Coordinates of C-alpha atoms in Angstrom, one line a residue:
M65 CA -3.0 19.4 -24.2
T66 CA -3.9 22.2 -26.6
L67 CA -2.3 23.7 -29.6
W68 CA 0.5 26.2 -29.2
N69 CA 1.5 24.7 -25.8
G70 CA -1.7 25.6 -24.0
S71 CA -2.0 29.3 -25.2
Y72 CA -4.3 30.4 -28.0
P73 CA -2.5 32.5 -30.7
F74 CA -5.4 35.0 -31.1
Y75 CA -5.0 36.3 -27.6
P76 CA -2.3 38.9 -27.2
G77 CA 0.4 38.2 -24.6
P78 CA 1.8 40.6 -22.1
N79 CA 3.9 43.4 -23.4
A80 CA 7.2 43.2 -21.6
C81 CA 9.7 46.0 -21.1
F82 CA 11.9 46.6 -24.2
P83 CA 15.6 46.8 -23.3
F84 CA 16.5 49.9 -25.2
D85 CA 15.3 52.6 -27.6
T86 CA 16.3 51.7 -31.1
S87 CA 16.1 55.3 -32.5
R88 CA 18.6 56.4 -29.9
A89 CA 20.9 53.5 -30.7
V90 CA 20.8 54.2 -34.4
I91 CA 21.6 57.9 -34.0
V92 CA 24.5 57.3 -31.5
T93 CA 25.9 54.6 -33.8
I94 CA 25.9 56.9 -36.8
F95 CA 27.6 59.8 -35.0
L96 CA 30.2 57.5 -33.3
S97 CA 31.0 56.1 -36.7
M98 CA 31.6 59.6 -38.1
L99 CA 33.8 60.4 -35.1
V100 CA 35.9 57.3 -35.6
M101 CA 36.2 58.1 -39.3
F102 CA 37.5 61.6 -38.7
I103 CA 39.9 60.4 -35.9
V104 CA 41.5 58.1 -38.5
I105 CA 42.6 61.0 -40.6
L106 CA 43.6 63.1 -37.5
P107 CA 47.3 62.2 -37.7
G108 CA 47.6 63.9 -41.1
I109 CA 47.1 67.3 -39.5
R110 CA 50.3 69.0 -38.3
G111 CA 51.0 71.1 -35.2
R112 CA 48.4 72.8 -33.0
A113 CA 45.9 72.7 -35.7
R114 CA 45.3 69.1 -34.9
L115 CA 44.1 69.9 -31.4
F116 CA 41.8 72.7 -32.5
W117 CA 40.4 70.6 -35.4
F118 CA 39.7 67.7 -33.0
L119 CA 37.9 70.0 -30.5
R120 CA 35.8 71.5 -33.3
L121 CA 34.9 68.0 -34.5
V122 CA 33.9 66.7 -31.1
F123 CA 31.8 69.8 -30.3
G124 CA 30.0 69.7 -33.7
L125 CA 29.1 66.0 -33.5
F126 CA 28.0 66.3 -29.9
V127 CA 25.6 69.2 -30.6
G128 CA 24.1 67.4 -33.6
A129 CA 23.7 64.1 -31.8
V130 CA 22.0 65.7 -28.8
V131 CA 19.6 67.8 -30.8
L132 CA 18.6 64.8 -32.9
T133 CA 18.5 62.3 -30.1
V134 CA 16.3 64.2 -27.6
Q135 CA 13.5 64.2 -30.2
F136 CA 13.0 60.5 -29.6
T137 CA 13.9 60.1 -25.9
R138 CA 11.2 59.5 -23.3
D139 CA 12.8 61.0 -20.2
W140 CA 12.1 64.8 -20.4
E141 CA 10.1 64.4 -17.3
T142 CA 10.3 61.3 -15.0
G143 CA 9.1 60.0 -11.7
W144 CA 9.0 56.8 -9.7
V145 CA 7.1 55.6 -6.7
Q146 CA 7.1 52.3 -4.8
A147 CA 3.6 51.2 -3.6
N148 CA 1.4 48.3 -2.7
T149 CA -1.3 48.4 -5.4
S150 CA -3.9 46.2 -7.0
Y151 CA -2.6 44.3 -10.0
K152 CA -5.8 43.7 -11.9
S153 CA -9.2 45.3 -12.0
F154 CA -11.9 43.9 -9.8
S155 CA -9.4 41.8 -7.9
P156 CA -8.4 42.3 -4.2
V157 CA -4.9 40.9 -4.8
Q158 CA -2.2 43.5 -4.3
V159 CA 1.4 43.5 -5.4
N160 CA 4.4 45.5 -4.3
A161 CA 5.8 47.3 -7.4
D162 CA 7.7 50.3 -8.7
V163 CA 5.5 52.5 -10.9
G164 CA 7.3 54.9 -13.2
L165 CA 6.1 57.7 -15.4
H166 CA 8.3 58.9 -18.3
I167 CA 7.2 61.9 -20.5
G168 CA 8.8 62.7 -23.8
L169 CA 8.1 64.8 -26.8
A170 CA 6.4 61.9 -28.5
G171 CA 4.2 60.6 -25.7
V172 CA 4.1 58.9 -22.3
N173 CA 5.7 55.8 -21.1
V174 CA 4.3 54.0 -18.0
T175 CA 6.5 51.4 -16.3
L176 CA 5.5 48.7 -13.8
R177 CA 8.1 46.6 -12.2
G178 CA 7.4 44.1 -9.4
N179 CA 9.4 43.8 -6.2
P180 CA 10.3 41.0 -6.8
V181 CA 9.6 40.6 -10.4
K182 CA 8.0 37.2 -9.9
Q183 CA 4.7 37.6 -7.9
I184 CA 1.4 35.8 -7.9
N185 CA 2.8 33.3 -10.5
E186 CA 3.4 36.1 -13.0
T187 CA 6.2 38.2 -14.3
I188 CA 5.5 41.9 -13.5
N189 CA 7.7 43.9 -15.8
Y190 CA 5.8 46.2 -18.2
N191 CA 6.7 49.3 -20.2
E192 CA 3.8 50.7 -22.2
H193 CA 4.0 53.7 -24.6
F194 CA 1.0 55.9 -25.3
P195 CA 1.9 58.3 -28.2
W196 CA 0.6 61.8 -28.8
N197 CA 2.9 62.9 -31.7
F198 CA 1.7 63.8 -35.2
G199 CA -0.5 61.2 -36.6
A200 CA -1.0 59.3 -33.3
D201 CA -4.2 59.0 -31.3
Y202 CA -3.6 58.8 -27.6
D203 CA -7.2 57.8 -26.7
R204 CA -7.1 55.0 -29.2
S205 CA -3.8 53.7 -27.6
Y206 CA -5.4 53.9 -24.2
S207 CA -8.5 52.0 -25.5
E208 CA -6.3 49.3 -26.9
G209 CA -4.6 49.0 -23.5
L210 CA -8.0 48.5 -21.9
E211 CA -8.8 45.8 -24.5
K212 CA -5.5 44.0 -23.8
G213 CA -6.2 44.0 -20.1
L214 CA -3.1 45.9 -19.0
P215 CA -2.4 46.1 -15.2
S216 CA -4.5 48.6 -13.3
P217 CA -1.5 50.8 -12.3
I218 CA -0.6 51.4 -15.9
L219 CA -4.1 52.2 -17.0
Y220 CA -4.6 54.5 -14.0
V221 CA -1.5 56.6 -14.8
A222 CA -2.3 56.6 -18.5
E223 CA -5.8 57.7 -17.9
K224 CA -4.6 60.9 -16.3
F225 CA -3.2 62.1 -19.7
S226 CA -6.2 61.2 -21.8
T227 CA -8.5 63.8 -23.4
Q228 CA -11.5 62.6 -21.3
S229 CA -9.6 63.0 -18.0
P230 CA -10.7 65.7 -15.6
C231 CA -7.0 66.6 -15.2
A232 CA -7.1 68.3 -18.6
V233 CA -3.4 68.2 -19.2
H234 CA -3.4 66.2 -22.4
R235 CA -3.9 69.3 -24.6
Q236 CA -1.1 71.3 -22.9
Y237 CA 1.4 68.5 -23.0
R238 CA 0.6 67.6 -26.6
I239 CA 0.8 71.2 -28.0
A240 CA 4.0 72.0 -26.0
S241 CA 5.7 68.8 -27.2
H242 CA 4.8 69.5 -30.8
Y243 CA 6.2 73.1 -30.6
A244 CA 9.3 71.9 -28.8
S245 CA 9.9 69.2 -31.4
L246 CA 9.4 71.6 -34.3
I247 CA 11.9 74.1 -32.8
L248 CA 14.5 71.4 -32.2
W249 CA 14.2 70.4 -35.9
L250 CA 14.9 74.0 -36.8
A251 CA 17.9 74.0 -34.4
F252 CA 19.2 71.0 -36.1
C253 CA 19.0 72.8 -39.5
T254 CA 20.8 75.9 -38.2
W255 CA 23.5 73.6 -36.7
L256 CA 24.0 72.1 -40.1
I257 CA 24.3 75.6 -41.7
S258 CA 26.8 76.7 -39.0
I259 CA 29.0 73.7 -39.7
L260 CA 28.8 74.6 -43.5
L261 CA 29.8 78.2 -42.8
F262 CA 32.7 77.2 -40.5
S263 CA 34.0 74.8 -43.2
M264 CA 33.9 77.7 -45.7
S265 CA 35.8 80.0 -43.3
I266 CA 32.9 82.4 -42.9
L267 CA 33.5 82.7 -39.1
L268 CA 31.2 85.6 -38.2
C269 CA 28.2 84.1 -40.0
G270 CA 29.0 80.7 -38.5
G271 CA 29.1 82.2 -35.0
C272 CA 25.7 84.0 -35.6
M273 CA 24.1 80.7 -36.8
L274 CA 25.5 78.9 -33.7
L275 CA 24.0 81.6 -31.6
L276 CA 20.7 81.1 -33.3
T277 CA 21.0 77.4 -32.7
A278 CA 21.4 78.0 -29.0
T279 CA 18.4 80.4 -29.0
L280 CA 16.2 77.8 -30.6
I281 CA 17.3 75.0 -28.2
L282 CA 16.6 77.2 -25.2
L283 CA 13.2 78.2 -26.7
S284 CA 12.2 74.6 -26.9
L285 CA 13.0 74.1 -23.3
L286 CA 10.9 77.2 -22.4
F287 CA 7.8 75.5 -24.0
F288 CA 8.3 72.4 -22.0
F289 CA 9.0 74.4 -18.8
I290 CA 5.7 76.3 -19.1
V291 CA 3.6 73.1 -19.4
R292 CA 5.6 71.4 -16.7
N293 CA 4.6 74.0 -14.2
T294 CA 0.9 73.9 -14.9
P295 CA -1.3 72.4 -12.1
K296 CA -1.7 68.6 -12.5
C297 CA -3.9 66.1 -10.8
P298 CA -2.2 64.0 -8.1
I299 CA -1.3 60.4 -9.1
Q300 CA -2.1 58.6 -5.8
F301 CA -1.3 55.0 -4.8
G302 CA -2.7 54.7 -1.4
P303 CA -0.7 56.9 1.1
V304 CA 2.0 57.7 -1.5
S305 CA 1.9 59.8 -4.7
L306 CA 3.8 59.7 -7.9
R307 CA 5.7 62.9 -8.4
T308 CA 7.8 63.8 -11.5
D309 CA 10.8 66.0 -12.1
Y310 CA 12.9 67.0 -15.1
G311 CA 14.7 64.1 -16.6
E312 CA 18.1 63.5 -18.3
S313 CA 17.0 64.7 -21.7
F314 CA 15.9 68.1 -20.4
W315 CA 19.1 68.8 -18.5
L316 CA 21.2 67.5 -21.4
T317 CA 19.4 69.8 -23.8
L318 CA 19.9 72.7 -21.4
A319 CA 23.6 72.1 -21.2
T320 CA 23.9 71.9 -25.0
G321 CA 22.0 75.1 -25.5
L322 CA 24.2 77.0 -23.0
L323 CA 27.3 75.6 -24.6
C324 CA 26.2 76.7 -28.0
L325 CA 25.3 80.2 -26.5
L326 CA 28.8 80.6 -24.9
L327 CA 30.7 79.5 -28.0
G328 CA 28.6 81.6 -30.4
L329 CA 29.2 84.7 -28.3
A330 CA 32.9 83.9 -27.9
I331 CA 33.3 83.6 -31.7
I332 CA 31.5 86.9 -32.4
I333 CA 33.5 88.7 -29.7
L334 CA 36.9 87.3 -30.9
N335 CA 36.0 88.2 -34.5
S336 CA 35.7 91.9 -33.5
V337 CA 38.4 92.1 -30.8
Q338 CA 41.2 89.6 -31.8
P339 CA 40.4 88.2 -35.3
E340 CA 44.0 86.8 -35.6
K341 CA 43.5 84.4 -32.7
L342 CA 40.1 83.3 -34.1
K343 CA 41.8 82.5 -37.4
L344 CA 44.5 80.6 -35.6
I345 CA 41.8 78.5 -33.8
F346 CA 40.2 77.7 -37.2
S347 CA 43.6 77.1 -38.8
L348 CA 43.2 79.9 -41.3
E349 CA 46.7 81.4 -40.7
K350 CA 50.0 79.6 -41.2
S351 CA 51.9 78.8 -38.0
S352 CA 55.6 79.4 -37.6
E353 CA 56.4 75.8 -38.3
E354 CA 54.6 75.8 -41.6
E355 CA 56.4 79.1 -42.6
V356 CA 59.8 77.5 -41.9
W357 CA 58.8 74.5 -43.8
T358 CA 57.7 76.6 -46.8
K359 CA 60.9 78.6 -46.8
S360 CA 63.0 75.5 -46.7
C361 CA 61.2 74.1 -49.7
L362 CA 61.9 77.2 -51.9
P363 CA 64.6 76.9 -54.5
A364 CA 67.9 78.5 -53.7
E365 CA 68.5 82.0 -55.2
P366 CA 71.1 82.2 -58.0
S367 CA 74.5 83.5 -56.9
C368 CA 76.0 86.9 -57.9
S369 CA 78.6 85.3 -60.2
A370 CA 75.9 83.4 -62.1
Q371 CA 73.9 86.6 -62.5
D372 CA 77.0 88.5 -63.6
T373 CA 77.8 85.8 -66.2
L374 CA 74.3 86.0 -67.6
M375 CA 74.3 89.8 -67.7
V376 CA 77.5 90.1 -69.8
P377 CA 76.8 91.8 -73.2
L378 CA 77.4 89.8 -76.3
G379 CA 79.9 92.4 -77.6
E380 CA 82.2 92.1 -74.6
L381 CA 82.8 88.4 -75.0
C382 CA 86.4 87.3 -75.5
Q383 CA 87.3 87.1 -79.2
V384 CA 88.5 83.6 -80.2
T385 CA 91.1 83.3 -83.1
A386 CA 91.1 80.3 -85.1
T387 CA 94.6 78.8 -86.0
Q388 CA 95.0 77.4 -89.5
L389 CA 96.2 73.8 -89.5

């Protein structure tokens, strides 16, 4: 019987798969809280302006949440393969597992999940992150993984993206991710400016800023698209190979950029062709219901008799005689 139930505290334990991304959870919680807060005041808006206001609110929060969230997601490029592979170095024991590769703007995630999870008296469920963002050292993270004794499939996949690898893809992915992240931060700033311009009823400038936001989002995708199509070394596990494709974050960012592009163009075209309808969408003109309500609240005009009474000259007033008592 030893201290700490048979395990020594100065030896690191296995790094199990974390259930969710905390950065994404915080961002989604903040934007959902803002949405609920604005929905609470929604009944105070009359007529068709309520629907247009709600649509503008949902669109604005959606774009901001997507542009901010994809900075921290790890599924811009993903791939899975099921293979029989060695579990530890210098060991002939093999396990059947799913090996996953997830590439984001901040680094690489390598997942190893056993089929079943319990094999060779161990729980095979790993998710290791190797960062390459600003201030991070990918090779150092890889060296720490070697020191911890991570499973061989994880080290094999992570080694493909190191600076010492003959694949030579580390520099391309790192630079492309940095530029894409920087451009997305600029898109987030232009989105904030467009929201401010729309709230100040400067519709044409707001549409131009929304168009600029779409351009920046699509430009960030172009950087990632270029590096994605560079030749890469095959990641082979026996007879099968690990192949990757665009992930959910890439397609979600593309959909958001196209949506901003279409709405920005629509606002600019409507402003030059039919500005009245554009002002109606942004609740800048009074509707017929509001005009009727305004007229009903005006004070009644004075009658003609009252005007005549007030217009009688002082000299034409009836002369009153006083009777002496």
